[in-house]
């Protein structure tokens, strides 16, 4: 069988090739997930991938914009507990840039400068809509309330039970990964992971926590698949430097697991 796997499909293709090398013809693994099915490792992978995507966006900006961002947009903004709504808004704009891409990136960057500096900036529309941002409960507001005034607020909305009923919008993925992935983080382990991730990967922490929580709380016993790798299987492994879903480190680890495979790096 020849298999072309994308994202989590790389786990399917990789496990098949590792388990049944005699029945594997061609394997292409494009956008690789962590080859070791452990919940904490995969959470770390999500954090690093998201951080690499954001760093790639800021590096690609022209020098003038990057200098302005260094002046107005500091990581302290999303760590400032005295202004939780500002932090949520900035993170929503980072999500907009990382997850939507394309022309939304320039809008997100202009709005980051606008809302972090508290002044008007060309390129950030006044009608920035809720659907342009992620569905963050912290950004709920009454009709007619501007995001600029919201950004100066010191109060924050809390998540409703309905926001969590679909496992952070990841119930389908949680069903699969909660079965395939070893490990269930206790509350204490989850808090410990959060503290470590937010110190080293502040932009990727929320993304990592959603996946770790969804996987850890799926109500079934895990039946983890084996880690991938086989010396007789020669897959083509495609690693992406700036993909928030699949960190480049995953591709490097997978190449180590398949020593006779080939690694292609994509920008």
Tab-separated table of C-alpha atoms in Angstrom:
chain	number	residue	atom	x	y	z
A	1	UNK	CA	0.000	0.000	0.000
A	2	UNK	CA	1.196	3.523	-0.786
A	3	UNK	CA	-0.004	6.229	1.609
A	4	UNK	CA	0.125	10.020	1.410
A	5	UNK	CA	-0.489	11.481	4.870
A	6	UNK	CA	-1.028	15.101	5.859
A	7	UNK	CA	-0.918	16.370	9.461
A	8	UNK	CA	-2.418	13.622	11.653
A	9	UNK	CA	-2.483	11.455	8.547
A	10	UNK	CA	1.298	11.259	8.951
A	11	UNK	CA	0.707	9.329	12.177
A	12	UNK	CA	-1.596	6.912	10.349
A	13	UNK	CA	0.867	6.435	7.486
A	14	UNK	CA	3.881	6.269	9.791
A	15	UNK	CA	2.360	3.702	12.133
A	16	UNK	CA	1.202	1.562	9.217
A	17	UNK	CA	4.672	1.630	7.639
A	18	UNK	CA	6.345	0.847	10.967
A	19	UNK	CA	3.984	-2.015	11.810
A	20	UNK	CA	3.685	-3.542	8.340
A	21	UNK	CA	6.914	-2.706	6.483
A	22	UNK	CA	6.465	-5.737	4.221
A	23	UNK	CA	3.138	-4.311	3.017
A	24	UNK	CA	4.342	-0.723	2.547
A	25	UNK	CA	5.284	0.540	-0.893
A	26	UNK	CA	5.565	4.358	-0.847
A	27	UNK	CA	5.020	6.671	2.131
A	28	UNK	CA	4.871	10.466	1.979
A	29	UNK	CA	4.509	12.256	5.333
A	30	UNK	CA	3.660	15.926	4.806
A	31	UNK	CA	3.330	18.211	7.849
A	32	UNK	CA	4.355	15.750	10.522
A	33	UNK	CA	2.856	15.351	13.986
A	34	UNK	CA	5.058	14.302	16.890
A	35	UNK	CA	6.059	10.689	16.189
A	36	UNK	CA	5.803	9.746	19.874
A	37	UNK	CA	2.154	9.391	21.027
A	38	UNK	CA	2.427	11.114	24.400
A	39	UNK	CA	0.059	13.913	25.432
A	40	UNK	CA	2.635	16.179	27.079
A	41	UNK	CA	5.112	15.827	24.226
A	42	UNK	CA	2.420	16.681	21.705
A	43	UNK	CA	1.367	19.701	23.752
A	44	UNK	CA	4.946	20.946	23.652
A	45	UNK	CA	4.985	20.347	19.902
A	46	UNK	CA	1.854	22.507	19.511
A	47	UNK	CA	3.466	25.305	21.528
A	48	UNK	CA	6.689	25.296	19.517
A	49	UNK	CA	4.923	25.131	16.151
A	50	UNK	CA	2.711	28.096	16.993
A	51	UNK	CA	5.688	30.115	18.236
A	52	UNK	CA	7.658	29.374	15.065
A	53	UNK	CA	4.735	30.558	12.935
A	54	UNK	CA	4.462	33.854	14.803
A	55	UNK	CA	8.228	34.378	14.684
A	56	UNK	CA	8.165	33.737	10.949
A	57	UNK	CA	5.459	36.366	10.458
A	58	UNK	CA	7.283	39.036	12.444
A	59	UNK	CA	10.580	38.261	10.723
A	60	UNK	CA	8.914	38.607	7.323
A	61	UNK	CA	7.615	42.088	8.155
A	62	UNK	CA	9.519	45.027	6.724
A	63	UNK	CA	11.970	46.716	9.092
A	64	UNK	CA	9.797	49.747	9.833
A	65	UNK	CA	6.814	47.680	10.945
A	66	UNK	CA	9.049	45.376	12.969
A	67	UNK	CA	10.616	48.323	14.799
A	68	UNK	CA	7.170	49.726	15.600
A	69	UNK	CA	6.082	46.347	16.914
A	70	UNK	CA	9.152	46.132	19.131
A	71	UNK	CA	8.176	49.499	20.582
A	72	UNK	CA	4.465	48.824	21.070
A	73	UNK	CA	4.001	45.080	21.155
A	74	UNK	CA	5.864	43.353	23.942
A	75	UNK	CA	5.208	39.920	25.327
A	76	UNK	CA	4.400	41.620	28.646
A	77	UNK	CA	1.092	42.746	27.107
A	78	UNK	CA	-0.227	39.204	27.084
A	79	UNK	CA	1.132	38.547	30.563
A	80	UNK	CA	-0.325	41.677	32.195
A	81	UNK	CA	-2.908	40.399	34.688
A	82	UNK	CA	-4.127	43.960	35.319
A	83	UNK	CA	-5.424	44.207	31.726
A	84	UNK	CA	-6.786	40.782	30.889
A	85	UNK	CA	-8.986	42.018	28.048
A	86	UNK	CA	-6.055	43.689	26.333
A	87	UNK	CA	-4.113	40.455	26.662
A	88	UNK	CA	-7.019	38.471	25.165
A	89	UNK	CA	-7.411	40.956	22.329
A	90	UNK	CA	-3.720	40.845	21.440
A	91	UNK	CA	-3.776	37.039	21.520
A	92	UNK	CA	-6.861	37.083	19.300
A	93	UNK	CA	-4.936	39.168	16.774
A	94	UNK	CA	-1.941	36.819	16.969
A	95	UNK	CA	-4.357	33.958	16.280
A	96	UNK	CA	-5.768	35.890	13.330
A	97	UNK	CA	-2.292	36.256	11.842
A	98	UNK	CA	-1.135	32.697	12.534
A	99	UNK	CA	-4.317	30.792	11.682
A	100	UNK	CA	-5.883	32.852	8.892
A	101	UNK	CA	-2.703	34.045	7.139
A	102	UNK	CA	-2.795	35.807	3.780
A	103	UNK	CA	-4.062	39.410	3.752
A	104	UNK	CA	-5.296	39.023	7.324
A	105	UNK	CA	-1.684	39.192	8.539
A	106	UNK	CA	-1.245	42.879	7.664
A	107	UNK	CA	-4.594	43.673	9.299
A	108	UNK	CA	-3.603	41.803	12.452
A	109	UNK	CA	-0.216	43.521	12.672
A	110	UNK	CA	-1.724	46.991	12.263
A	111	UNK	CA	-4.375	46.249	14.884
A	112	UNK	CA	-1.792	44.903	17.322
A	113	UNK	CA	-0.003	48.243	17.075
A	114	UNK	CA	-3.302	50.115	17.400
A	115	UNK	CA	-4.678	48.316	20.430
A	116	UNK	CA	-1.394	47.926	22.259
A	117	UNK	CA	-0.531	51.605	21.762
A	118	UNK	CA	-4.053	52.938	22.271
A	119	UNK	CA	-4.046	55.097	19.153
A	120	UNK	CA	-5.327	55.001	15.595
A	121	UNK	CA	-3.139	53.186	13.066
A	122	UNK	CA	-3.648	52.994	9.309
A	123	UNK	CA	-4.512	49.518	8.137
A	124	UNK	CA	-6.615	48.497	11.136
A	125	UNK	CA	-10.303	48.863	10.216
A	126	UNK	CA	-12.787	50.309	12.691
A	127	UNK	CA	-15.183	47.495	11.825
A	128	UNK	CA	-12.903	44.689	12.970
A	129	UNK	CA	-15.515	42.006	13.433
A	130	UNK	CA	-15.790	39.215	15.942
A	131	UNK	CA	-15.570	36.574	13.216
A	132	UNK	CA	-12.182	37.960	12.162
A	133	UNK	CA	-10.941	37.076	15.626
A	134	UNK	CA	-11.100	33.711	17.273
A	135	UNK	CA	-14.109	33.030	19.504
A	136	UNK	CA	-12.557	34.326	22.709
A	137	UNK	CA	-15.030	34.736	25.586
A	138	UNK	CA	-12.879	37.579	26.949
A	139	UNK	CA	-13.804	39.661	23.883
A	140	UNK	CA	-17.584	39.466	24.229
A	141	UNK	CA	-19.061	42.938	24.233
A	142	UNK	CA	-22.409	44.653	23.875
A	143	UNK	CA	-23.426	45.911	20.467
A	144	UNK	CA	-21.803	49.224	19.631
A	145	UNK	CA	-18.903	48.839	22.056
A	146	UNK	CA	-15.611	49.454	20.262
A	147	UNK	CA	-12.675	47.124	20.580
A	148	UNK	CA	-10.470	50.117	21.414
A	149	UNK	CA	-12.534	50.934	24.506
A	150	UNK	CA	-12.713	47.263	25.362
A	151	UNK	CA	-8.918	47.054	25.243
A	152	UNK	CA	-8.654	49.523	28.121
A	153	UNK	CA	-11.035	47.522	30.289
A	154	UNK	CA	-9.807	45.864	33.474
A	155	UNK	CA	-12.602	43.285	33.627
A	156	UNK	CA	-12.832	40.032	31.722
A	157	UNK	CA	-15.640	37.669	30.790
A	158	UNK	CA	-15.362	34.069	31.876
A	159	UNK	CA	-15.887	31.002	29.766
A	160	UNK	CA	-19.383	29.555	29.734
A	161	UNK	CA	-20.108	25.867	30.004
A	162	UNK	CA	-21.261	25.894	26.380
A	163	UNK	CA	-17.758	26.964	25.289
A	164	UNK	CA	-16.299	23.779	26.755
A	165	UNK	CA	-18.979	21.282	25.742
A	166	UNK	CA	-17.292	20.628	22.397
A	167	UNK	CA	-13.829	20.137	23.928
A	168	UNK	CA	-12.682	23.631	22.828
A	169	UNK	CA	-14.036	22.941	19.348
A	170	UNK	CA	-11.770	19.912	19.108
A	171	UNK	CA	-14.140	17.073	19.977
A	172	UNK	CA	-13.544	15.150	16.734
A	173	UNK	CA	-9.773	15.424	17.113
A	174	UNK	CA	-10.001	14.663	20.838
A	175	UNK	CA	-11.878	11.453	20.090
A	176	UNK	CA	-9.079	10.231	17.830
A	177	UNK	CA	-6.081	11.585	19.736
A	178	UNK	CA	-7.569	10.753	23.133
A	179	UNK	CA	-7.631	7.131	22.018
A	180	UNK	CA	-4.323	7.067	20.136
A	181	UNK	CA	-2.250	9.081	22.616
A	182	UNK	CA	-0.754	7.819	25.875
A	183	UNK	CA	-0.971	9.843	29.050
A	184	UNK	CA	-3.683	11.674	30.949
A	185	UNK	CA	-2.482	14.831	32.668
A	186	UNK	CA	-3.682	15.307	36.235
A	187	UNK	CA	-4.761	18.800	37.255
A	188	UNK	CA	-1.411	19.335	38.959
A	189	UNK	CA	0.545	18.147	35.920
A	190	UNK	CA	-1.568	20.355	33.662
A	191	UNK	CA	-0.811	23.442	35.791
A	192	UNK	CA	2.882	22.548	35.792
A	193	UNK	CA	2.871	22.235	31.992
A	194	UNK	CA	1.060	25.574	31.664
A	195	UNK	CA	3.638	27.352	33.798
A	196	UNK	CA	6.512	25.927	31.778
A	197	UNK	CA	4.958	26.607	28.383
A	198	UNK	CA	3.893	30.163	29.138
A	199	UNK	CA	7.423	31.030	30.292
A	200	UNK	CA	9.095	29.697	27.149
A	201	UNK	CA	6.335	29.813	24.500
A	202	UNK	CA	3.909	32.596	25.505
A	203	UNK	CA	2.266	32.845	22.083
A	204	UNK	CA	1.797	29.096	21.701
A	205	UNK	CA	0.623	28.293	25.221
A	206	UNK	CA	-3.123	28.707	24.682
A	207	UNK	CA	-3.015	26.554	21.560
A	208	UNK	CA	-1.039	23.848	23.372
A	209	UNK	CA	-3.332	23.901	26.417
A	210	UNK	CA	-6.447	23.385	24.292
A	211	UNK	CA	-4.995	20.286	22.659
A	212	UNK	CA	-3.562	18.891	25.886
A	213	UNK	CA	-6.848	19.410	27.734
A	214	UNK	CA	-8.973	17.978	24.932
A	215	UNK	CA	-6.785	14.891	24.672
A	216	UNK	CA	-6.379	14.384	28.428
A	217	UNK	CA	-10.075	14.653	29.260
A	218	UNK	CA	-11.541	12.506	26.492
A	219	UNK	CA	-13.673	9.968	28.430
A	220	UNK	CA	-12.186	6.690	27.297
A	221	UNK	CA	-9.190	4.531	28.053
A	222	UNK	CA	-6.219	5.288	25.824
A	223	UNK	CA	-5.060	2.615	23.387
A	224	UNK	CA	-1.900	4.315	22.161
A	225	UNK	CA	-0.368	3.437	18.829
A	226	UNK	CA	3.341	2.536	18.743
A	227	UNK	CA	5.905	5.234	17.999
A	228	UNK	CA	6.845	5.349	14.328
A	229	UNK	CA	10.106	4.193	12.823
A	230	UNK	CA	11.662	1.374	10.819
A	231	UNK	CA	15.055	1.067	9.130
A	232	UNK	CA	13.619	-0.769	6.107
A	233	UNK	CA	10.964	1.848	5.309
A	234	UNK	CA	12.042	4.889	3.281
A	235	UNK	CA	9.377	7.608	3.453
A	236	UNK	CA	9.609	11.090	2.015
A	237	UNK	CA	9.169	13.398	5.021
A	238	UNK	CA	8.087	16.977	4.359
A	239	UNK	CA	8.818	19.382	7.202
A	240	UNK	CA	7.323	22.880	7.390
A	241	UNK	CA	9.233	25.652	9.140
A	242	UNK	CA	6.149	27.807	9.771
A	243	UNK	CA	3.091	25.665	10.395
A	244	UNK	CA	1.263	26.169	13.693
A	245	UNK	CA	-0.154	22.639	13.571
A	246	UNK	CA	3.032	20.709	12.810
A	247	UNK	CA	6.304	21.887	14.341
A	248	UNK	CA	9.450	21.387	12.267
A	249	UNK	CA	11.026	19.441	15.126
A	250	UNK	CA	8.480	16.681	14.438
A	251	UNK	CA	9.869	16.211	10.928
A	252	UNK	CA	13.423	16.015	12.268
A	253	UNK	CA	12.433	13.408	14.868
A	254	UNK	CA	10.581	11.394	12.241
A	255	UNK	CA	13.631	11.438	9.965
A	256	UNK	CA	15.634	10.001	12.884
A	257	UNK	CA	13.008	7.276	13.293
A	258	UNK	CA	13.251	6.429	9.582
A	259	UNK	CA	17.038	6.728	9.040
A	260	UNK	CA	16.841	5.718	5.371
A	261	UNK	CA	14.049	8.146	4.552
A	262	UNK	CA	14.421	11.570	2.924
A	263	UNK	CA	13.648	14.917	4.570
A	264	UNK	CA	12.386	17.848	2.497
A	265	UNK	CA	12.188	21.227	4.245
A	266	UNK	CA	9.474	23.645	3.108
A	267	UNK	CA	9.357	27.357	3.894
